[in-house]
Short mmCIF file of C-alpha atoms in Angstrom, two decimals:
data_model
loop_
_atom_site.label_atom_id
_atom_site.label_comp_id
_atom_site.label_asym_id
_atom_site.label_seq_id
_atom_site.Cartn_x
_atom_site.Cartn_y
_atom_site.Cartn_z
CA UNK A 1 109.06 154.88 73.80
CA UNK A 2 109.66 155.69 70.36
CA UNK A 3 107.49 155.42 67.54
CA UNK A 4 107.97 156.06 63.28
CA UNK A 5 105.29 158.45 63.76
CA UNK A 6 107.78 161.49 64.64
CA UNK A 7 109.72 160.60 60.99
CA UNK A 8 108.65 163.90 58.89
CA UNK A 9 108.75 161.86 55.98
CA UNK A 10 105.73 160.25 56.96
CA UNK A 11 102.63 161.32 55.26
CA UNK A 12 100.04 162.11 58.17
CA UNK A 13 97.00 162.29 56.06
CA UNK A 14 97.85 158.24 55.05
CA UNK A 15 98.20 157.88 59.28
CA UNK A 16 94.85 159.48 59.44
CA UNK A 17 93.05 157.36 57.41
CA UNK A 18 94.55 154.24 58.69
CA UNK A 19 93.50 154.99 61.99
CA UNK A 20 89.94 156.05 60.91
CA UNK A 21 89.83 152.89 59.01
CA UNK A 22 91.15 150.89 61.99
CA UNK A 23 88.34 152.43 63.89
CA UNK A 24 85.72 151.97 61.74
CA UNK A 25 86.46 148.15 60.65
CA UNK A 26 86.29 147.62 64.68
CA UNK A 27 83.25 149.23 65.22
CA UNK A 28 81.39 147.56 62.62
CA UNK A 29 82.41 144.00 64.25
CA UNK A 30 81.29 145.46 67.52
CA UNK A 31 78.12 146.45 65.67
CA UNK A 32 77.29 142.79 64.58
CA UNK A 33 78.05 141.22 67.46
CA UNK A 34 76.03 143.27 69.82
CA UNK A 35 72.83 143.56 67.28
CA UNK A 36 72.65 139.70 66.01
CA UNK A 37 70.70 138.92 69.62
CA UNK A 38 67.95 140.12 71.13
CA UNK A 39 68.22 142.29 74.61
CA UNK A 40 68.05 139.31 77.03
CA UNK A 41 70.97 137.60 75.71
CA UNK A 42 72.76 141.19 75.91
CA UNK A 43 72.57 141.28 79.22
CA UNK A 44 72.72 137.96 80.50
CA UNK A 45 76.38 136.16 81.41
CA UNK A 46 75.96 132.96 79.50
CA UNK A 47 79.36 131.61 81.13
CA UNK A 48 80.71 132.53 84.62
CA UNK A 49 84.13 133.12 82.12
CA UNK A 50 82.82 136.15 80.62
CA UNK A 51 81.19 139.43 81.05
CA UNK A 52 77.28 140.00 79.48
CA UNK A 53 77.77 141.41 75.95
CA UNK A 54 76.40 145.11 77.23
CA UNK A 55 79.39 144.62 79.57
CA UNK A 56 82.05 144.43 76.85
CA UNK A 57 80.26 147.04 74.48
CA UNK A 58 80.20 149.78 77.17
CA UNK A 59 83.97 149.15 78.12
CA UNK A 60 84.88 149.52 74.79
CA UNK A 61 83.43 153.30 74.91
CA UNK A 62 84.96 154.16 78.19
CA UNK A 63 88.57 153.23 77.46
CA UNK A 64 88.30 155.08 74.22
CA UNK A 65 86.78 157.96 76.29
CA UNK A 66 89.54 157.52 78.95
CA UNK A 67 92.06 157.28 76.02
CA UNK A 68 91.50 159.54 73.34
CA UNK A 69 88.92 162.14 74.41
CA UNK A 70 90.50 162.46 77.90
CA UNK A 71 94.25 161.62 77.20
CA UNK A 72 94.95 162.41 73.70
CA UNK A 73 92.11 164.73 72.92
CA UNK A 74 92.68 167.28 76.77
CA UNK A 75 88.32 166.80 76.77
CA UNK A 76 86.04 166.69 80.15
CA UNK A 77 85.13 163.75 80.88
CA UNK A 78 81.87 162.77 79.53
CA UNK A 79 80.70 159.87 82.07
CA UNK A 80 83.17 159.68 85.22
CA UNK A 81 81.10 158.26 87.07
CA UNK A 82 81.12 154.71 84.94
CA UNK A 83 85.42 154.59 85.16
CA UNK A 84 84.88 151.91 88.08
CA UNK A 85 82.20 150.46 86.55
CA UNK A 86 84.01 149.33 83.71
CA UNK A 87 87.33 148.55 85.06
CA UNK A 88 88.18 145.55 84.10
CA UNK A 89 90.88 144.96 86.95
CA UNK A 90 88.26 146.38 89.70
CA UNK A 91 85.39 143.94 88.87
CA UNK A 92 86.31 140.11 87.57
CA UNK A 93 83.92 138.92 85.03
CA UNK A 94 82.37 136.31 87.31
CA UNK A 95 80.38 139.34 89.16
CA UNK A 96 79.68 142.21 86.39
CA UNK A 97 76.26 140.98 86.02
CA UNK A 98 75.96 142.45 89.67
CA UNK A 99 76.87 146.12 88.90
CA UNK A 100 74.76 148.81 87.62
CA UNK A 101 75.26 148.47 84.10
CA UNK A 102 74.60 150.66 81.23
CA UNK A 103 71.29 149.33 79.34
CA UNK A 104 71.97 148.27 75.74
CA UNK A 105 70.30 151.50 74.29
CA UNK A 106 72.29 153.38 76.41
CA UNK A 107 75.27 151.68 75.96
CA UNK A 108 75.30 152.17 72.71
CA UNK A 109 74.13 155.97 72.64
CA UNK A 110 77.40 156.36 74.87
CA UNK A 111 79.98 154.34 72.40
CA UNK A 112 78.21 156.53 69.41
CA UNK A 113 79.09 160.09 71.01
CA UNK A 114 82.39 158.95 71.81
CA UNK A 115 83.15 158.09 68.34
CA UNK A 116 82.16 161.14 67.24
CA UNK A 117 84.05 163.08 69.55
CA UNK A 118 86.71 161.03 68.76
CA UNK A 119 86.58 161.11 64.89
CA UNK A 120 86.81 165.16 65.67
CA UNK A 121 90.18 164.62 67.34
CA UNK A 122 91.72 162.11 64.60
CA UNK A 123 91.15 165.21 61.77
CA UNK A 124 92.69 167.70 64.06
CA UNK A 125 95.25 166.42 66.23
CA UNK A 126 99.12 166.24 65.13
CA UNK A 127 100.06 162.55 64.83
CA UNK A 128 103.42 163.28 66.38
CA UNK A 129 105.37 164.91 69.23
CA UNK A 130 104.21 162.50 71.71
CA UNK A 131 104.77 158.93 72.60
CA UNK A 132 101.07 158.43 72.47
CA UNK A 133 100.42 159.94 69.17
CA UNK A 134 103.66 159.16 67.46
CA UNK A 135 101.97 157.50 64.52
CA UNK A 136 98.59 157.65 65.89
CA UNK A 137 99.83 155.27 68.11
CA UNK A 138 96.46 155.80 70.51
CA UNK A 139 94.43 155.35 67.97
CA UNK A 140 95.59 152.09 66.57
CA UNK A 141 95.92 150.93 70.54
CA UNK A 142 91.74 151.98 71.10
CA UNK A 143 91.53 149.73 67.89
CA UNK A 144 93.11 146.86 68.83
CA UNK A 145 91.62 146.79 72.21
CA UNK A 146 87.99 147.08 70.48
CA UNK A 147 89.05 144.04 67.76
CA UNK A 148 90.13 142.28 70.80
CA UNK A 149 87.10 142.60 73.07
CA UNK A 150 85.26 141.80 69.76
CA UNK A 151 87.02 138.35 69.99
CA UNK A 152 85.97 138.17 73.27
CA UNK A 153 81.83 138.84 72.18
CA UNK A 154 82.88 136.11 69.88
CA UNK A 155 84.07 133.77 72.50
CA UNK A 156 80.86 134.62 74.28
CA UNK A 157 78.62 134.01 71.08
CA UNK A 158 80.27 130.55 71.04
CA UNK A 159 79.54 129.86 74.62
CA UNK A 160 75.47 131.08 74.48
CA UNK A 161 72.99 128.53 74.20
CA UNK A 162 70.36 128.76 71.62
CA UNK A 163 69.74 129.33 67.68
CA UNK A 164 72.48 130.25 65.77
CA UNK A 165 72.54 134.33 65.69
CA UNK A 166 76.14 134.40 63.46
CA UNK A 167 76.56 133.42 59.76
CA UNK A 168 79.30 133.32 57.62
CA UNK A 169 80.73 131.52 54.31
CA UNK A 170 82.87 128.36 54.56
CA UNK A 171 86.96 128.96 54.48
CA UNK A 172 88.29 128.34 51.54
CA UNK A 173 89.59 124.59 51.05
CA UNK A 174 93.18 123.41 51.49
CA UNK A 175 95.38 123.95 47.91
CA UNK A 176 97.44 120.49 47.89
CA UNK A 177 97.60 120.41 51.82
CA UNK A 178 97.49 116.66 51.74
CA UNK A 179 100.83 116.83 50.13
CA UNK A 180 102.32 118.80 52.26
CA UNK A 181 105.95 117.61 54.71
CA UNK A 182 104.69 116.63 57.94
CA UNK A 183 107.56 118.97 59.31
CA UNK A 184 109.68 121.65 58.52
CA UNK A 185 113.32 121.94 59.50
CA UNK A 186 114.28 125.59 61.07
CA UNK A 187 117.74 126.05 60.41
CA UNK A 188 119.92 127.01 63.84
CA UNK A 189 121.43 130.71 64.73
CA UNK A 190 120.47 134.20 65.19
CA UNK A 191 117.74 136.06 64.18
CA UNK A 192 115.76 139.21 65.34
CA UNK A 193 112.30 138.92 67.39
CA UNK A 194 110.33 141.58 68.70
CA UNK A 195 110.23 144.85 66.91
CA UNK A 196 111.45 148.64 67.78
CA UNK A 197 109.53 149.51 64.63
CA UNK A 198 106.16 148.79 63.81
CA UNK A 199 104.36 151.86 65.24
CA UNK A 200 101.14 150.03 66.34
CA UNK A 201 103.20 147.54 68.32
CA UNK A 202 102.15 147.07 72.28
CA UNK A 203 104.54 147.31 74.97
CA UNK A 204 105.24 143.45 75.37
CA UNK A 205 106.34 143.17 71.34
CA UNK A 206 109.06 145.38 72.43
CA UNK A 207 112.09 145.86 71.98
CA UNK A 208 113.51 144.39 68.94
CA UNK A 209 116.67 142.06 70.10
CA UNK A 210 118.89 139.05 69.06
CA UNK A 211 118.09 135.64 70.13
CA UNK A 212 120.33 132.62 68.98
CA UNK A 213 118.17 129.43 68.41
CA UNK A 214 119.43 126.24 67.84
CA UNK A 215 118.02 124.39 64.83
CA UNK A 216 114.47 122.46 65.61
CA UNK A 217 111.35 120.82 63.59
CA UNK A 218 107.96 122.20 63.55
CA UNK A 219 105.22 121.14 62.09
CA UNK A 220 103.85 122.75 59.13
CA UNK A 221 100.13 122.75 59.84
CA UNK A 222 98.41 123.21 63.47
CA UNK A 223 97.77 119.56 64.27
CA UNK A 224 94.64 119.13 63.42
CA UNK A 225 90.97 117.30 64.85
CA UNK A 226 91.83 113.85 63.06
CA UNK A 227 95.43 113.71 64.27
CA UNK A 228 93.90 114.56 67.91
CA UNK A 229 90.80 111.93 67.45
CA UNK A 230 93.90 109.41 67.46
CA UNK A 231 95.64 110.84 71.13
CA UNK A 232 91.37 110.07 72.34
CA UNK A 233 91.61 106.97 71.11
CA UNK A 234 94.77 105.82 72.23
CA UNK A 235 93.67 106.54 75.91
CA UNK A 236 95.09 110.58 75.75
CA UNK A 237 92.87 111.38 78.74
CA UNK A 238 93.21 108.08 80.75
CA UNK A 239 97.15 107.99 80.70
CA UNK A 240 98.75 110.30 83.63
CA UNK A 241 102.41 109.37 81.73
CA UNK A 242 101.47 112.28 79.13
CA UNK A 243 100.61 114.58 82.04
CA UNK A 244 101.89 117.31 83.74
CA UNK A 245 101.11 117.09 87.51
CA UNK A 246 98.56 120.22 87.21
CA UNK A 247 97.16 118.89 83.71
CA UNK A 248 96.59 115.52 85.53
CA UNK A 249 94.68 116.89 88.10
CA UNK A 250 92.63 119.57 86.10
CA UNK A 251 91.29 117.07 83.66
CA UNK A 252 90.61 114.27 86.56
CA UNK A 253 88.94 116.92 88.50
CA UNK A 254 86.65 118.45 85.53
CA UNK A 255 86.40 115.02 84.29
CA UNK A 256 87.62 116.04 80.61
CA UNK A 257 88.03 113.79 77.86
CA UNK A 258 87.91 116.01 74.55
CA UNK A 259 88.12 119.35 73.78
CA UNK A 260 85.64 121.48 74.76
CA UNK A 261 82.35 121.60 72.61
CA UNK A 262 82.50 118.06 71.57
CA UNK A 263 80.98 115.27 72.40
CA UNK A 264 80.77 111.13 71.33
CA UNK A 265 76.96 110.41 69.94
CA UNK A 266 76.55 107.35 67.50
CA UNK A 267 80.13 106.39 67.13
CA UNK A 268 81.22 109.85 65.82
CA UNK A 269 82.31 112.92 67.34
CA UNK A 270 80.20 116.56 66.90
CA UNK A 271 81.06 119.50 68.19
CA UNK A 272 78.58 122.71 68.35
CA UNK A 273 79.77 125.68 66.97
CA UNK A 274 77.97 128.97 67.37
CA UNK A 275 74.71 127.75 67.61
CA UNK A 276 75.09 124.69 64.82
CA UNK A 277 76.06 120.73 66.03
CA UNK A 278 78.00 119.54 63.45
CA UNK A 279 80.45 116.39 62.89
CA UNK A 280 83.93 117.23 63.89
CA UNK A 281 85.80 117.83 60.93
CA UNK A 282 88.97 115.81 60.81
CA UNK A 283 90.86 118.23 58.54
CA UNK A 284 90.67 121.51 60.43
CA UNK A 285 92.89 122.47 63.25
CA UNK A 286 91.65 121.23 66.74
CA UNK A 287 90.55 124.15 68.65
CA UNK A 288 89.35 124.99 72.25
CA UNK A 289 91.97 122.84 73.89
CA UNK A 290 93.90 124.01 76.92
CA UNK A 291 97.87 124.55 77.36
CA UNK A 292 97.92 121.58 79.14
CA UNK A 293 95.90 119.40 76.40
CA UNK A 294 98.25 120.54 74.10
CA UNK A 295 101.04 119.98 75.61
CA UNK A 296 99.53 116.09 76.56
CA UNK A 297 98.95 115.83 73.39
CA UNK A 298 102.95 116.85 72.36
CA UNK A 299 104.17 114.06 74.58
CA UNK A 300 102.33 111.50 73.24
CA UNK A 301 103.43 112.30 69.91
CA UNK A 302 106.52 111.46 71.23
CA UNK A 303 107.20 116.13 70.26
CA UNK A 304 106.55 118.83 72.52
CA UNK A 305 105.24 122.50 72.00
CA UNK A 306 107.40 125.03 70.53
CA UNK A 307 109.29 127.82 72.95
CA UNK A 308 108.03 131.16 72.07
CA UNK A 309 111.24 132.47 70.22
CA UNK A 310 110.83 129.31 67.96
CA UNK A 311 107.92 129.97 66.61
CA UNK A 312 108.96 133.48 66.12
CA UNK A 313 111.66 132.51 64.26
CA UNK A 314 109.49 130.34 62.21
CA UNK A 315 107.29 132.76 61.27
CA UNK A 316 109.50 135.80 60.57
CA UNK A 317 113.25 134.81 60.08
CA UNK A 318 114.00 134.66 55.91
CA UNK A 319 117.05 132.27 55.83
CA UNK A 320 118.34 134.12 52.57
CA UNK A 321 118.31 137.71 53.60
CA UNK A 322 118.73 136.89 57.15
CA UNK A 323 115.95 139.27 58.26
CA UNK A 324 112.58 138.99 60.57
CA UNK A 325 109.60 140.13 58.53
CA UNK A 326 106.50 141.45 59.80
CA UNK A 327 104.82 138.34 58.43
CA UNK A 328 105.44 135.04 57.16
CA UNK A 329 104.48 135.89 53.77
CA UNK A 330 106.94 139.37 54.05
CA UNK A 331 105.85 142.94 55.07
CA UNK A 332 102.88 143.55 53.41
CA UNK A 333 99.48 143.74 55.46
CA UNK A 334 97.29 140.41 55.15
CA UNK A 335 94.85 139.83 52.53
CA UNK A 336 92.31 137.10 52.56
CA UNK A 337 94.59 134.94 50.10
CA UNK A 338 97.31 135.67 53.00
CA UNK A 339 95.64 134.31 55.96
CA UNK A 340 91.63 133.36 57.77
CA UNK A 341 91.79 136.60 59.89
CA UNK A 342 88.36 139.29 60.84
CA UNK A 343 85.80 136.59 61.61
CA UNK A 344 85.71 136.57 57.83
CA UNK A 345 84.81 133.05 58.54
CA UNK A 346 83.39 131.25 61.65
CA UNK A 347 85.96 128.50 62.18
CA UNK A 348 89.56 127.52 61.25
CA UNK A 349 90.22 126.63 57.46
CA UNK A 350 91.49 123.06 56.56
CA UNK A 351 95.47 122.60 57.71
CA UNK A 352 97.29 123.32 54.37
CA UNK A 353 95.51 126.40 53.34
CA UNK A 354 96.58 129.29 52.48
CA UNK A 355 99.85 128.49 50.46
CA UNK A 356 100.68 132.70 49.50
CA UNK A 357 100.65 133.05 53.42
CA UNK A 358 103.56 130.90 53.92
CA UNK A 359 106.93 131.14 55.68
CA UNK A 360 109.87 130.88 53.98
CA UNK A 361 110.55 127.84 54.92
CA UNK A 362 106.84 126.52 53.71
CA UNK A 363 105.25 126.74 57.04
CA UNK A 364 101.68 127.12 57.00
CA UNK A 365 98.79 128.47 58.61
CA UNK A 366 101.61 130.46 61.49
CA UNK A 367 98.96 133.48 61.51
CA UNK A 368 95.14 133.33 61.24
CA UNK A 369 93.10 130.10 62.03
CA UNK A 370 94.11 129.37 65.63
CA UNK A 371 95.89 131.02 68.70
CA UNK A 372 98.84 128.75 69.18
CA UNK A 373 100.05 127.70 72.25
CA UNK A 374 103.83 127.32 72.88
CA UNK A 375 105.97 126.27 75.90
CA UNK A 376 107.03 129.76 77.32
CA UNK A 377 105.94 131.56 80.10
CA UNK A 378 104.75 134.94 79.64
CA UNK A 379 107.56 137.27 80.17
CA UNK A 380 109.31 140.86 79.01
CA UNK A 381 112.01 140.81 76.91
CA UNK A 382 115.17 142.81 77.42
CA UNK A 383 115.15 146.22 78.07
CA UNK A 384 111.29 146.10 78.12
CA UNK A 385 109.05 149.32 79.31
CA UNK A 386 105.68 149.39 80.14
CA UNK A 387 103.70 151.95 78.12
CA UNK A 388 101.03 153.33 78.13
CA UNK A 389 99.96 151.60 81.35
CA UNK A 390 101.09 148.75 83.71
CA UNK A 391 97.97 146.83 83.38
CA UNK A 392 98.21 145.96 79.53
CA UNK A 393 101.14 143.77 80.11
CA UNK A 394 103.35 144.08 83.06
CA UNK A 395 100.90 142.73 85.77
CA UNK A 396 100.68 139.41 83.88
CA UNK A 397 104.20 138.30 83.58
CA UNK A 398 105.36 135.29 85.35
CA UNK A 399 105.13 131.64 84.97
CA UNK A 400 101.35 131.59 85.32
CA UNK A 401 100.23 132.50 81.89
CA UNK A 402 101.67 130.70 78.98
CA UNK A 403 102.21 132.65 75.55
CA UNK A 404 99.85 132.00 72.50
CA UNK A 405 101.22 133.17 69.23
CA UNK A 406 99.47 133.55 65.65
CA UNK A 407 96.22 134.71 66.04
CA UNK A 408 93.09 133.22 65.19
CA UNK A 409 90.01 133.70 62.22
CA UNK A 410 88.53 135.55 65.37
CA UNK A 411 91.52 137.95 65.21
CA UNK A 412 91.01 141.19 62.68
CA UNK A 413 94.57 142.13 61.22
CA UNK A 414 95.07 145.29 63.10
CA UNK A 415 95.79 143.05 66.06
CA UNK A 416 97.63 140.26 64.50
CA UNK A 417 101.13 140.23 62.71
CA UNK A 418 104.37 138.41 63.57
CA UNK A 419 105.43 140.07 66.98
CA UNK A 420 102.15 139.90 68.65
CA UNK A 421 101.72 138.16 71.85
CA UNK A 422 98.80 136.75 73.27
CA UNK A 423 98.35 134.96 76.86
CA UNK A 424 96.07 132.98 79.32
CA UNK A 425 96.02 130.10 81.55
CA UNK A 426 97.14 127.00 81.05
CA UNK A 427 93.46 126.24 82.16
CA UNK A 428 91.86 127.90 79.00
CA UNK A 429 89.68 126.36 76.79
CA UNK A 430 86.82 128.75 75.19
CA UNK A 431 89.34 130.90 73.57
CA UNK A 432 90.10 129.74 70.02
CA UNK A 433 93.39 128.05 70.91
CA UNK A 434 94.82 125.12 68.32
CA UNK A 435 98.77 124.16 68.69
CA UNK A 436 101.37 122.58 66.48
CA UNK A 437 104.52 120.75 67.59
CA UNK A 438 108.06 120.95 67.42
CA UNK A 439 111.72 118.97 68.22
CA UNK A 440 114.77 119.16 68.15
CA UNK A 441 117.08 119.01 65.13
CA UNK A 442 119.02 116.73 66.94
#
């Protein structure tokens, strides 16, 4: 694997200080999610789905021990003896509670002396010569994997019972969404998806390639809570027609009937969000809804979901130059005008916002608000090579995890941009999953 990093034109001072920056932002997060509750809700599992809180902060200091003291940095090991502990492939979540856990004050006395051993490296290392510091690709990987363990804590804030322990400011509102197309046409043909050169890119985002897609609809907004109030009332969850044969039996076995977090109390749906019950607001993008919600949902509309490569296209391909850009909006990073990214705020922005983060097409809303699911399984493209480690990527591919593109207001930026790829089970439902639909041209 190849990375910009070994381009001597480069400046590595600029490299430095992104990564440091990276680091920081991700740290912070992790700060505010871990010191908004009191002990007891540290360590307790408040959902068989996820690890305790102290479980996730502790991780996050032994891979960036494993990574960049140990792998990047040549340094002893400072805690061996936790590796297994915090393996997240050794221990599912359902029984971490179980294992002899780092305390909170000693989990984070641990991720603090890592980061300063860490920070050490980052000012002396060369940011080149190596596939895993071309760029300071190691360091923007540890940063990622923090932002997205961070979404995770989030997740886990959302599923805790109590008072509210997260604030945050309201998204801004919807500049003439109302008006907007219901759908966009995406004109047929080639384009380029994936990327061979953004230097913070993962393993499965590689490599750049061709794909011809024929011409197709998409929505232009992530169908949002009213437009799914209306698949509930028509009888969404009581007619098998709009169900796959797993869907079918998942719901009728779990007994589903909305998304998760709402319920029906004095002829109006609420939802609870982080602590708050609220009235579902029918502007916003439905979240917490499974693949195969979603893709119930798609039938009845009489659409389906997008494949993968379509919503790529939608989100990168610039009909008039012909190029795939590393966002919708073009190449520069996102800005809060761009996009609801960083937990800047604590649910998804009305469908329609955001008009300077738009395709080219006038697509809206493609990154930021809510994972998306589309209709692909999760699998590498051509000429694909695992790096740094099998376990990131390679293990998951197959038709039992279904791709989510986009990213989410969970989702900081250094982990979110056109390529990215997330995925989960069809069965999913606490992550911060939306959708929008799609059909054919013809």
């Amino acid at each position: 694997m190849t990375a910009p990093g070994s381009d001597p034109t480069i400046d590595p001072e600029a490299l430095r200080r992104r990564a440091e920056k990276a680091l920081r932002t991700a740290r912070d997060r992790t700060h505010t999610l871990t010191t908004c509750v009191d002990e007891p809700d540290l360590t307790a599992q408040h959902s068989p789905l996820m690890s305790p809180l102290v479980w996730d902060l502790a991780h996050i200091g032994n891979q960036e021990e494993q990574w960049l003291l140990r792998a990047v940095g040549g340094r002893d090991a400072l805690r061996p003896e936790i590796d297994s502990i915090y393996d997240a492939f050794e221990h599912p979540r359902a029984e971490r509670p179980t294992l002899p856990l780092l305390a909170p004050a000693e989990a984070r006395g641990y991720v603090h002396e890592v980061r300063g051993r860490v920070l050490d490296i980052l000012e002396r290392i060369e940011l080149r010569g190596a596939p895993l510091v071309d760029a300071g690709f190691a360091f923007g990987m540890i940063a990622q994997h923090e932002q997205q363990h961070d979404e995770t804590m989030l997740i886990t804030h959302q599923l805790r019972r109590g008072p509210a322990a997260l604030t945050a400011p309201p998204p801004p509102d919807a500049d003439g969404g109302a008006a907007l197309p219901a759908e966009v046409l995406v004109p047929g043909g080639p384009f380029t998806m994936g990327t061979s050169a953004e230097p913070w890119a993962l393993d499965n985002e590689r490599p750049a390639h061709h794909r011809l897609v024929p011409a197709f609809h998409i929505d232009t907004t992530p169908v949002t809570n009213g437009a799914y109030e209306r698949f509930i009332a028509d009888g969404g969850y009581t007619e098998r027609r709009w169900w796959t044969a797993d869907g079918w039996a998942y719901i009728q076995e779990h007994g589903l009937a909305a998304p998760l977090f709402w319920r029906r109390e004095g002829g109006q749906w609420l939802r609870r969000r982080f602590g708050v019950t609220e009235p579902v607001p029918p502007e916003e993008p439905v979240v917490h809804v499974s693949w195969y919600e979603a893709d119930a949902y798609a039938r009845w509309a009489g659409r389906r979901l997008p494949t993968e490569e379509e919503w790529e296209k939608a989100a990168r391909h610039d009909p008039e130059s012909g190029r795939s850009r590393r966002y919708p909006w073009g190449d520069e990073d996102p800005t809060p005008d761009h996009a609801n990214l960083g937990q800047r705020h604590l649910r998804p922005a009305a469908a329609g916002s955001y008009p300077r983060g738009a395709s080219p097409l006038g697509v809206r809303q493609l990154i930021g608000d809510v994972w998306e699911w589309t209709s692909s399984d999760f699998l590498p493209y051509p000429g694909f090579r695992a790096f740094p480690y099998r376990e990131y990527s390679e293990v998951f591919f197959g038709p039992a995890h279904k791709v989510l593109r986009g990213g989410s207001f969970a989702v900081d930026e250094v982990a979110c941009r056109g390529t990215f790829r997330n995925w989960d089970l069809p069965v999913r439902r606490q992550i911060f999953a939306g959708f929008r639909t799609a059909r054919d041209a013809s």
